[in-house]
Coordinates of C-alpha atoms and ligand atoms in Angstrom, one line a residue:
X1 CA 10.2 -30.5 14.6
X2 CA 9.7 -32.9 11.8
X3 CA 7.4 -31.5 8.5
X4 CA 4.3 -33.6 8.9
X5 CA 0.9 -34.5 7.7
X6 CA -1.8 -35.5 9.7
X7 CA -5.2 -36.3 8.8
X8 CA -7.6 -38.2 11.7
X9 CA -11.0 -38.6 9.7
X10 CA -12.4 -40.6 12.5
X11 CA -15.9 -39.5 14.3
X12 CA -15.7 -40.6 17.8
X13 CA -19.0 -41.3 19.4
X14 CA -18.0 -41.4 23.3
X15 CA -20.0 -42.5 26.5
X16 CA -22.6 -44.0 27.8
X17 CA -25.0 -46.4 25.3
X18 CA -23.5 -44.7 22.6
X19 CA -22.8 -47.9 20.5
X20 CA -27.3 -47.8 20.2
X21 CA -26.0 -45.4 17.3
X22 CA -24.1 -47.9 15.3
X23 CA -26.6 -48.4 12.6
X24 CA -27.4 -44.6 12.5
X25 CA -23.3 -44.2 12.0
X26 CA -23.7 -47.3 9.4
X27 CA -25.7 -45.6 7.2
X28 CA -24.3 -41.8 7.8
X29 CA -20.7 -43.2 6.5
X30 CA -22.7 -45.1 3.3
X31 CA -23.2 -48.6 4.6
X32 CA -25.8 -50.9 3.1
X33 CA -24.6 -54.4 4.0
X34 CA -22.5 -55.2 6.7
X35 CA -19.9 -57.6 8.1
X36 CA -20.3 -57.7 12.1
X37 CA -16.8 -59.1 13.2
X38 CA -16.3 -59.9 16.5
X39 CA -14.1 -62.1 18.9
X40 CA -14.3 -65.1 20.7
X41 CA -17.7 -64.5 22.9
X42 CA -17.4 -61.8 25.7
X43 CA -19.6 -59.5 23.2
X44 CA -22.4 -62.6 22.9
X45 CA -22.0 -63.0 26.6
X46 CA -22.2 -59.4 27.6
X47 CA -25.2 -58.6 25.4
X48 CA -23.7 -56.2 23.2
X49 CA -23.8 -57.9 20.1
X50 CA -27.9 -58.1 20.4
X51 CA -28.2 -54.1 21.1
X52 CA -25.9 -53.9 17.9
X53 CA -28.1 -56.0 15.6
X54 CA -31.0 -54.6 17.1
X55 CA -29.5 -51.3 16.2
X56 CA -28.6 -52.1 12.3
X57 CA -32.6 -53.2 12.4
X58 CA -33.9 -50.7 13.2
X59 CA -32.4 -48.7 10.3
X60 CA -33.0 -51.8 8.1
X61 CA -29.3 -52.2 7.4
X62 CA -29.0 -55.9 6.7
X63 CA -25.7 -58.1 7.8
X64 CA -23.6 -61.4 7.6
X65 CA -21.9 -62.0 11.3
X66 CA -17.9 -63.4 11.6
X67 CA -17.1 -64.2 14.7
X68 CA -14.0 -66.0 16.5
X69 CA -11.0 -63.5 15.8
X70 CA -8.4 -64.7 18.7
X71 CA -6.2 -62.1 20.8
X72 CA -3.4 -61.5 18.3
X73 CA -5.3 -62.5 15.2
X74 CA -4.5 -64.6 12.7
X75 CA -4.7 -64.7 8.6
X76 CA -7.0 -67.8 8.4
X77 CA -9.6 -65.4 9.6
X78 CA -8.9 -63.0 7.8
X79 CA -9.0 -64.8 4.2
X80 CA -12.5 -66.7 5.2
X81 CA -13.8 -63.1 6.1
X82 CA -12.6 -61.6 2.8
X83 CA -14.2 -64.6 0.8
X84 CA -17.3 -63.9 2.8
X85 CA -17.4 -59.9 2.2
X86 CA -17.1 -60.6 -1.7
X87 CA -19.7 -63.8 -1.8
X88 CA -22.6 -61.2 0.7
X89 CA -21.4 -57.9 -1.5
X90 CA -20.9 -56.3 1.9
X91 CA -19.9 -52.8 1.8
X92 CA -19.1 -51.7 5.2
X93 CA -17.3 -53.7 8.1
X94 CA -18.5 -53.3 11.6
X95 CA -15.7 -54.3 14.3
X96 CA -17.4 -55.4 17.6
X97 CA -14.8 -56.2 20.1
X98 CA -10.6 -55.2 21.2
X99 CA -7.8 -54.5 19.0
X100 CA -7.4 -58.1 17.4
X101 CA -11.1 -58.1 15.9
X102 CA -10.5 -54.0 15.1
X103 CA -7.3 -55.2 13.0
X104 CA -8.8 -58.5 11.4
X105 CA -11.7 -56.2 10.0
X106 CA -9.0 -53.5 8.5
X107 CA -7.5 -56.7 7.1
X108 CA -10.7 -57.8 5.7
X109 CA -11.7 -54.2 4.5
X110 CA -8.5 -53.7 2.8
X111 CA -8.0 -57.5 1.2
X112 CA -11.6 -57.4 -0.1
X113 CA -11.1 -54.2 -2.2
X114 CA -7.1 -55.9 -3.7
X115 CA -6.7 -58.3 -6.5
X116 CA -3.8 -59.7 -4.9
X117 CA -2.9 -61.6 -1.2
X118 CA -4.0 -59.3 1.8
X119 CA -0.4 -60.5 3.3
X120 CA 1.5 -57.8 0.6
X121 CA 0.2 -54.9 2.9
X122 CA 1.6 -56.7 5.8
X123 CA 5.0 -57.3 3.9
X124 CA 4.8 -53.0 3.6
X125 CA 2.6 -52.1 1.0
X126 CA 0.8 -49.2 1.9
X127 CA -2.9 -49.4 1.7
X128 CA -4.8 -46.8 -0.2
X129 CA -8.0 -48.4 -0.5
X130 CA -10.4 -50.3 1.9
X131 CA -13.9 -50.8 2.6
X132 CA -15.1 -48.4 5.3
X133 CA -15.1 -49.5 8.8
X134 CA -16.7 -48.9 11.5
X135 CA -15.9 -50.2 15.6
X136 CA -17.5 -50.4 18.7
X137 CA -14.7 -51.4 21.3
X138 CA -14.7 -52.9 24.1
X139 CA -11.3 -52.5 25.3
X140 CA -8.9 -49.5 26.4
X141 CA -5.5 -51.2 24.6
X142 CA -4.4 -51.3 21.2
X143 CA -5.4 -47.7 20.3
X144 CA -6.3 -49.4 16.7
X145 CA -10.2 -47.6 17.4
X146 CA -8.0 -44.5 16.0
X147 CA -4.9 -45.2 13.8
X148 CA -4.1 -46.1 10.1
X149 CA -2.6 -49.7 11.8
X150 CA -3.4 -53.4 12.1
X151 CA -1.1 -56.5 13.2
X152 CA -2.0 -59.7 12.2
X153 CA 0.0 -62.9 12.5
X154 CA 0.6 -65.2 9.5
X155 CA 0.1 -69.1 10.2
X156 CA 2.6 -70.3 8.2
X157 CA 5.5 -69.3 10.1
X158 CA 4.1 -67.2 12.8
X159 CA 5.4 -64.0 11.7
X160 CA 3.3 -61.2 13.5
X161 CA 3.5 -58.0 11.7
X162 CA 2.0 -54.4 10.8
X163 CA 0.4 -52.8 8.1
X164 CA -0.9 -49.5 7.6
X165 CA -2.6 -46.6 5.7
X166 CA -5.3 -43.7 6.3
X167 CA -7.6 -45.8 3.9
X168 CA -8.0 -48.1 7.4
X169 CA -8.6 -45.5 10.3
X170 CA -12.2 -46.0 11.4
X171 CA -15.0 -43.9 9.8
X172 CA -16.2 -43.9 13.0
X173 CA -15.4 -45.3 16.9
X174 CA -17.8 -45.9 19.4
X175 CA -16.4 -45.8 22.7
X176 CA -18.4 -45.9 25.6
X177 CA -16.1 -46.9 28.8
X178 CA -18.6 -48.6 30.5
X179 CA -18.4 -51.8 27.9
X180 CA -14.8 -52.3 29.5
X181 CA -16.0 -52.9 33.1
X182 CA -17.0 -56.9 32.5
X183 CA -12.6 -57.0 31.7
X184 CA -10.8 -59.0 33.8
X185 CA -8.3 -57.4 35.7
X186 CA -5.2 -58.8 33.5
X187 CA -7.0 -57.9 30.7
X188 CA -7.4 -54.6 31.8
X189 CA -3.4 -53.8 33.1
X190 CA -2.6 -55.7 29.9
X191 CA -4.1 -52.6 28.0
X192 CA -2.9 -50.0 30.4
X193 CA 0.5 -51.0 30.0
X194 CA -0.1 -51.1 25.8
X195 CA -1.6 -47.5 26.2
X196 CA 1.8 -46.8 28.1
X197 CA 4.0 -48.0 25.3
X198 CA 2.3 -46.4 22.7
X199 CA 3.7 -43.3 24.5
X200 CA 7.0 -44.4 25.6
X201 CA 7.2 -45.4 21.7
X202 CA 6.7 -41.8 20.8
X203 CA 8.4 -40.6 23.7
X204 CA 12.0 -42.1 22.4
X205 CA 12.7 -39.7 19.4
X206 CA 15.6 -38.0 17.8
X207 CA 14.3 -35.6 17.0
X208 CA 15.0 -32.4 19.0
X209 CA 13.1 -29.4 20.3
X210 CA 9.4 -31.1 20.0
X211 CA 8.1 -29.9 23.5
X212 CA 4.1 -30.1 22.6
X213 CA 4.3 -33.2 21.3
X214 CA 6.5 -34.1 24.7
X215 CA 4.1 -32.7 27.0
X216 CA 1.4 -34.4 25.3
X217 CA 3.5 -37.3 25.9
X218 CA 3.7 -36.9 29.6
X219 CA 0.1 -35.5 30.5
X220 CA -1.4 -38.4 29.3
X221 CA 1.4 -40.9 30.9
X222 CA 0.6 -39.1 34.4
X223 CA -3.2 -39.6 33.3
X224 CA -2.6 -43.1 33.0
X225 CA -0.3 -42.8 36.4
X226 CA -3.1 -41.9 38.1
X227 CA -6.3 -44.0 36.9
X228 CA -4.4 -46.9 36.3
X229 CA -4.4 -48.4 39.9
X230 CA -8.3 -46.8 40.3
X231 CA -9.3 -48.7 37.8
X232 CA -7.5 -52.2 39.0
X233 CA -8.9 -51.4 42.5
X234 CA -12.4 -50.6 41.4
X235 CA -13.6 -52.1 37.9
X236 CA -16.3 -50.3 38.0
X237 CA -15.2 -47.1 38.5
X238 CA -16.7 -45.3 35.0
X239 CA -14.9 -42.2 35.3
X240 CA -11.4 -43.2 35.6
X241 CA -12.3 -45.8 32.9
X242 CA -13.6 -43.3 30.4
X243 CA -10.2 -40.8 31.2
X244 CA -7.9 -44.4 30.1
X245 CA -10.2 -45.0 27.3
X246 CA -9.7 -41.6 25.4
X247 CA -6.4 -41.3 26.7
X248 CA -5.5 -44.8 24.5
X249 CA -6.7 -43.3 21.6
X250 CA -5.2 -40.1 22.0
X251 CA -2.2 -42.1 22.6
X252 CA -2.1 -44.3 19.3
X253 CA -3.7 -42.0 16.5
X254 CA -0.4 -39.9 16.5
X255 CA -1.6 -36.8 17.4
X256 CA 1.3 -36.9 19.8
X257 CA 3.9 -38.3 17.6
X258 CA 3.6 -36.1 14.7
X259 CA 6.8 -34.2 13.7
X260 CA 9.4 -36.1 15.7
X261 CA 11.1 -39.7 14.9
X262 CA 9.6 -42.7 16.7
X263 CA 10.9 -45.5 17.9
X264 CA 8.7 -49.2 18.0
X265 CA 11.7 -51.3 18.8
X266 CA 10.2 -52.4 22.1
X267 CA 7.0 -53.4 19.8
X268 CA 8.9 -55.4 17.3
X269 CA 10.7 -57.4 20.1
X270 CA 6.9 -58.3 22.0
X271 CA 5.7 -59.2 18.7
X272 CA 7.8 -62.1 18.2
X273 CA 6.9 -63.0 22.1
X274 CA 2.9 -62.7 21.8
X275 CA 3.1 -64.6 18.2
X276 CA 4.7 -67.5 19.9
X277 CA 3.7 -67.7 23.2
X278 CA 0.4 -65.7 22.2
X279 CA 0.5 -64.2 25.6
X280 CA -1.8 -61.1 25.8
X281 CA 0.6 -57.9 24.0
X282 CA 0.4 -55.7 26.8
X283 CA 1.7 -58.3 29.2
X284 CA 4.2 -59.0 26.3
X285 CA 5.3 -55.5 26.3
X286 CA 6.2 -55.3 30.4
X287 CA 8.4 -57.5 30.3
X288 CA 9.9 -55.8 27.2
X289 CA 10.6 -52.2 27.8
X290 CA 12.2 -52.3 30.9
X291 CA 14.6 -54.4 28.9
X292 CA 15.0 -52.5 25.9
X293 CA 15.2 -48.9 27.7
X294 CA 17.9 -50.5 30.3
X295 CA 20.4 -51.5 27.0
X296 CA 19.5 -48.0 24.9
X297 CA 19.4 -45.5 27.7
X298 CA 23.1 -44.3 27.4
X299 CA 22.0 -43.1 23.7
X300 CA 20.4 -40.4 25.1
X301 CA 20.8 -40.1 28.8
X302 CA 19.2 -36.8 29.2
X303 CA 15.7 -37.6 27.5
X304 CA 15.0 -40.9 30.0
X305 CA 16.1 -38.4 33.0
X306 CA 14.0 -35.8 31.5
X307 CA 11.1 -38.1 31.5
X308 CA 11.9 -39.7 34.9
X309 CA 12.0 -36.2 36.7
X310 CA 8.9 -35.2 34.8
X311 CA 6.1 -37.9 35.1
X312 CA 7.9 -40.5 37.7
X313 CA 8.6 -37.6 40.4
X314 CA 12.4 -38.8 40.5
X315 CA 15.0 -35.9 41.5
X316 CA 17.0 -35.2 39.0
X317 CA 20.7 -36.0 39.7
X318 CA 23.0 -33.8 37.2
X319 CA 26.4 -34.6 38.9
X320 CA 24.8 -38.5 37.8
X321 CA 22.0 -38.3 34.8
X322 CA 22.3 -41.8 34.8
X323 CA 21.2 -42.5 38.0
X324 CA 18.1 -40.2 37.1
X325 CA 17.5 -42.2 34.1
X326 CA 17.6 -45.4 36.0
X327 CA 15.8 -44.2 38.5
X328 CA 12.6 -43.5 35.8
X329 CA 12.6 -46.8 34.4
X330 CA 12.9 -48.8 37.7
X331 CA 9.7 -46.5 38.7
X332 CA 8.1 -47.9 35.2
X333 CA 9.1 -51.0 35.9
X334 CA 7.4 -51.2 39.6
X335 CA 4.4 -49.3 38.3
X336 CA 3.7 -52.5 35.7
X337 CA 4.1 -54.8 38.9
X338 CA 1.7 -52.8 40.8
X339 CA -1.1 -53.3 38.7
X340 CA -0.3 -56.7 38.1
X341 CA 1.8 -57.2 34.9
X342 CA 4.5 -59.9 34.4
X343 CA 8.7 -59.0 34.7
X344 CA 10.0 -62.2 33.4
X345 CA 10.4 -64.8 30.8
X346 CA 9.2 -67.1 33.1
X347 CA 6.2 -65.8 34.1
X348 CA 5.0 -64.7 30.5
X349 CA 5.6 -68.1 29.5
X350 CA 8.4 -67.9 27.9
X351 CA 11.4 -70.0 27.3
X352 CA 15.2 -69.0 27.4
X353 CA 16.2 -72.0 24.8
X354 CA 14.0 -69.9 22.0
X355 CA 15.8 -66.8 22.3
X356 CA 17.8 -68.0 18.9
X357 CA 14.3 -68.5 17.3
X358 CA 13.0 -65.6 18.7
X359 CA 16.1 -63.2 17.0
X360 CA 16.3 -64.8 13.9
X361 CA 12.2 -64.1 13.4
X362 CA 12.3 -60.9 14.5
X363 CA 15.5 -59.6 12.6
X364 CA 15.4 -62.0 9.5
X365 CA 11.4 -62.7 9.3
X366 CA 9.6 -61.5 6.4
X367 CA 11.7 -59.4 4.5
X368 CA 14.0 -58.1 7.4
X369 CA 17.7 -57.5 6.5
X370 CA 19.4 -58.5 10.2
X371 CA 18.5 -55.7 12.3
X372 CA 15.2 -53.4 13.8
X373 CA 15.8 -49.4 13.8
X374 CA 14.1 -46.8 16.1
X375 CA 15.3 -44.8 18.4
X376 CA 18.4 -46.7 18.2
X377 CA 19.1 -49.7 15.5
X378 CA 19.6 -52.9 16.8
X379 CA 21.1 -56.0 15.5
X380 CA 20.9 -59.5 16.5
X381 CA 23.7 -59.5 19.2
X382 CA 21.6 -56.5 20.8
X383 CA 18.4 -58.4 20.2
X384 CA 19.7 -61.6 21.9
X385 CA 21.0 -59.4 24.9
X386 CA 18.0 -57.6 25.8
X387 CA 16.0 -61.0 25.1
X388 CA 18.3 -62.3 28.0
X389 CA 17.7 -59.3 29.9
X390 CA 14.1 -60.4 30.5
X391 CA 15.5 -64.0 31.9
Ligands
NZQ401 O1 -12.4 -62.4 22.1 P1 -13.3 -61.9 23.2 O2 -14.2 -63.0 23.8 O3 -14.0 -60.7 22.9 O4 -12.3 -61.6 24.5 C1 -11.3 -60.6 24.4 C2 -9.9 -61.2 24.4 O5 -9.8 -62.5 24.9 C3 -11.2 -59.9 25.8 N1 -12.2 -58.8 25.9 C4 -12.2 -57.7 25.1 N2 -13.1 -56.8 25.5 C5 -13.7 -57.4 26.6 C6 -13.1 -58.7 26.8 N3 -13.5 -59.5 27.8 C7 -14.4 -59.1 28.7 N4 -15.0 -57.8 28.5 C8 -14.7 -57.0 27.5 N5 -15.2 -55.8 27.5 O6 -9.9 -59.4 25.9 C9 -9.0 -60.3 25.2 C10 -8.1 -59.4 24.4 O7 -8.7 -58.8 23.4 P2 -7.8 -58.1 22.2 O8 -8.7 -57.5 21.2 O9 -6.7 -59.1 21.8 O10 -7.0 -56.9 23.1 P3 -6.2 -55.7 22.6 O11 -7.2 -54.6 22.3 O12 -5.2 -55.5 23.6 O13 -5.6 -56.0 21.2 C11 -4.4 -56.7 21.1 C12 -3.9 -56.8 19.6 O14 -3.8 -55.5 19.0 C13 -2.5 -55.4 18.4 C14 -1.7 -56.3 19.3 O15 -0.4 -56.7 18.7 C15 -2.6 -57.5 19.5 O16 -2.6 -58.4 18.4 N6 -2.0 -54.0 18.3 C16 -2.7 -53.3 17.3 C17 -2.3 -52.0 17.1 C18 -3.0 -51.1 16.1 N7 -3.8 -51.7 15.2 O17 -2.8 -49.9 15.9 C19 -1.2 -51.3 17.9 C20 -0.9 -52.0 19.1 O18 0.5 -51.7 19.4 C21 -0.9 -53.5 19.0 O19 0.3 -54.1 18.5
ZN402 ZN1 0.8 -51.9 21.3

């Protein structure tokens, strides 16, 4: 194992009409005047954004409301919200909605605190200050209710990227499962599917003899094994919804990816697919991994048989690790077309004839020197092959 530090300040308020707390939680983490950011109308339609304001009233916490952020947000947003935050002196910024109106408020929080363009932090420069924030979410996915992270895509050349730093993990997270129950049913195997990346992400290391963080790894993909179909049969089943719920934060705020090397490359390669095509991420990402871990598994046959023997059930085969290996990410693959998830270009929306564009973005975009490293590096010959892969 990896040294590592590891600090989670985020309070979690969890269950049922817990997000009736928010303006108590306002004003316990110092909030005075507040930006309520939300998305593009499900919390207006579902009510939530009433019992919200009625909740900063009753503490007297005044606000200024942004809505509109799309799924994979944009900076236009982002700048208007910033402009808005410094013009209302708003001190606190209070994200109603998934992980695209969770990741435009660390955006604002951080950009509205910096002299300079909010994009630096998204071009790597660590963010050490921000205002605090505050979300209520609405969706089991992105896992951003819980980590120093946000992705937002820039207009002008549609580069989708990352930024991070503690100064953005929520003060606090209110997560009460029964908010995702009005989800469609894509929706919701869109953010199973993320969940199950985030792990698979952490998963792919080389780093050796990190067996807690590995278990961790696998409990919570058999969790998600195991409610995932509940939960696309019944919508409304609370229970398996609240175990996916925690288990995508617990998957994304690295308390199972501390001390071991990570690996994102199936991430960078959906990001260039869900800024173009601005299909939902998750979706994005099932067409992806199967891909990626079909062209890397031969780096390290013996860690995809390990995790096919252990959370897929497959037998392991040790005259033919490979077979075992296979055999794991053909069970992923079938899982994700269970519950509904895309396993092509085509029915993502994408288009063979942009796989040029789609390399040259995601290896040469925004800084990027020809190649994506994780668990193994990859140029853009490997790029356009697994791109092709998913034809
Ligand atoms: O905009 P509204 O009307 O609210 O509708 C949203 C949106 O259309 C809808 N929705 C959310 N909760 C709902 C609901 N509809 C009905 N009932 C509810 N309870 O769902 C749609 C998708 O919402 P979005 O916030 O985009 O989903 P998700 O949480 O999957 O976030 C995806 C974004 O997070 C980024 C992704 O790249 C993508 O941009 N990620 C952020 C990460 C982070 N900050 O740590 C890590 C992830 O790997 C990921 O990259
Ligand atoms: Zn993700």
């Amino acid at each position: 194992m990896e040294n590592f530090d590891f600090y989670s300040p985020t309070f979690f308020a969890f269950g049922k009409d817990r997000e009736n707390e928010a303006g108590a939680l306002v004003k316990r983490f110092g909030g005075s005047k507040v930006l309520i950011h939300y998305g593009g109308g499900s919390v207006v339609r579902s009510g939530l954004l009433d019992r919200v304001k009625a909740s900063l009233d009753k503490e007297g916490i005044p606000y200024v409301e942004l809505g509109g952020v799309k799924p994979n947000p944009r900076s236009g947003l982002v700048y208007e919200g910033i402009e808005l935050c410094k013009k209302e002196n708003v001190d606190f910024v209070l994200a109603v909605g998934g992980g695209s109106v969770i990741d435009s408020s660390k955006a604002i929080a951080a950009g509205t605190v910096y002299d300079g363009d909010f994009w630096d932090f998204y071009m790597g420069k660590l963010i050490e200050e921000a205002l605090p924030i505050g979300t209520i979410l609405t969706i089991a996915a992105a896992g951003s209710e819980g980590s120093p992270d946000s992705v937002i895509t820039k207009e002008e050349g549609m580069f989708k990227r990352g930024a991070t730093g503690d100064a953005i993990r929520p003060k606090f997270s209110i997560l009460n499962p029964a908010l995702t129950q009005t989800l469609p049913a894509y929706q919701t195997a869109a953010g199973i599917t993320d969940i199950m990346a985030h792990l698979h992400e952490r998963y792919l290391t080389n780093t050796k003899e990190v067996e807690v963080t590995d278990r961790m790894i696998e409990g919570l993909l058999l969790t998600m094994i195991h409610e995932g179909p509940r939960v696309i049969a019944d919508p409304n089943n609370y229970e398996a919804r609240a175990n996916i719920m925690w288990a995508g934060m617990m998957a994304h705020n690295n308390s199972c990816g501390v001390g071991r090397s990570q690996d994102w490359n199936s991430h960078d390669i959906e990001h260039e697919l869900s800024a173009l095509y601005d299909c939902a991420h998750g979706a994005g990402l099932a067409v992806t991994m199967p891909a990626v871990f079909k062209y890397v598994y031969k780096h390290d046959v013996m860690r995809f048989a390990k995790l096919a023997v252990r959370v897929w059930g497959c037998q392991m085969d040790f005259d033919d690790p490979e077979s075992t290996a296979l055999a794991g990410i053909a069970a992923l693959e079938n899982f994700l077309k269970s519950i509904g998830m895309p396993i092509s270009f085509d029915e993502l929306g994408a288009k063979e004839e942009d796989i040029p564009k789609l390399v040259e973005t995601l290896c040469r975009g925004n800084g990027r020197q020809g190649s994506i490293s994780g668990f193994v590096t990859l140029n853009e010959d490997d790029c356009t092959k697994i791109y092709q892969m998913m034809v």
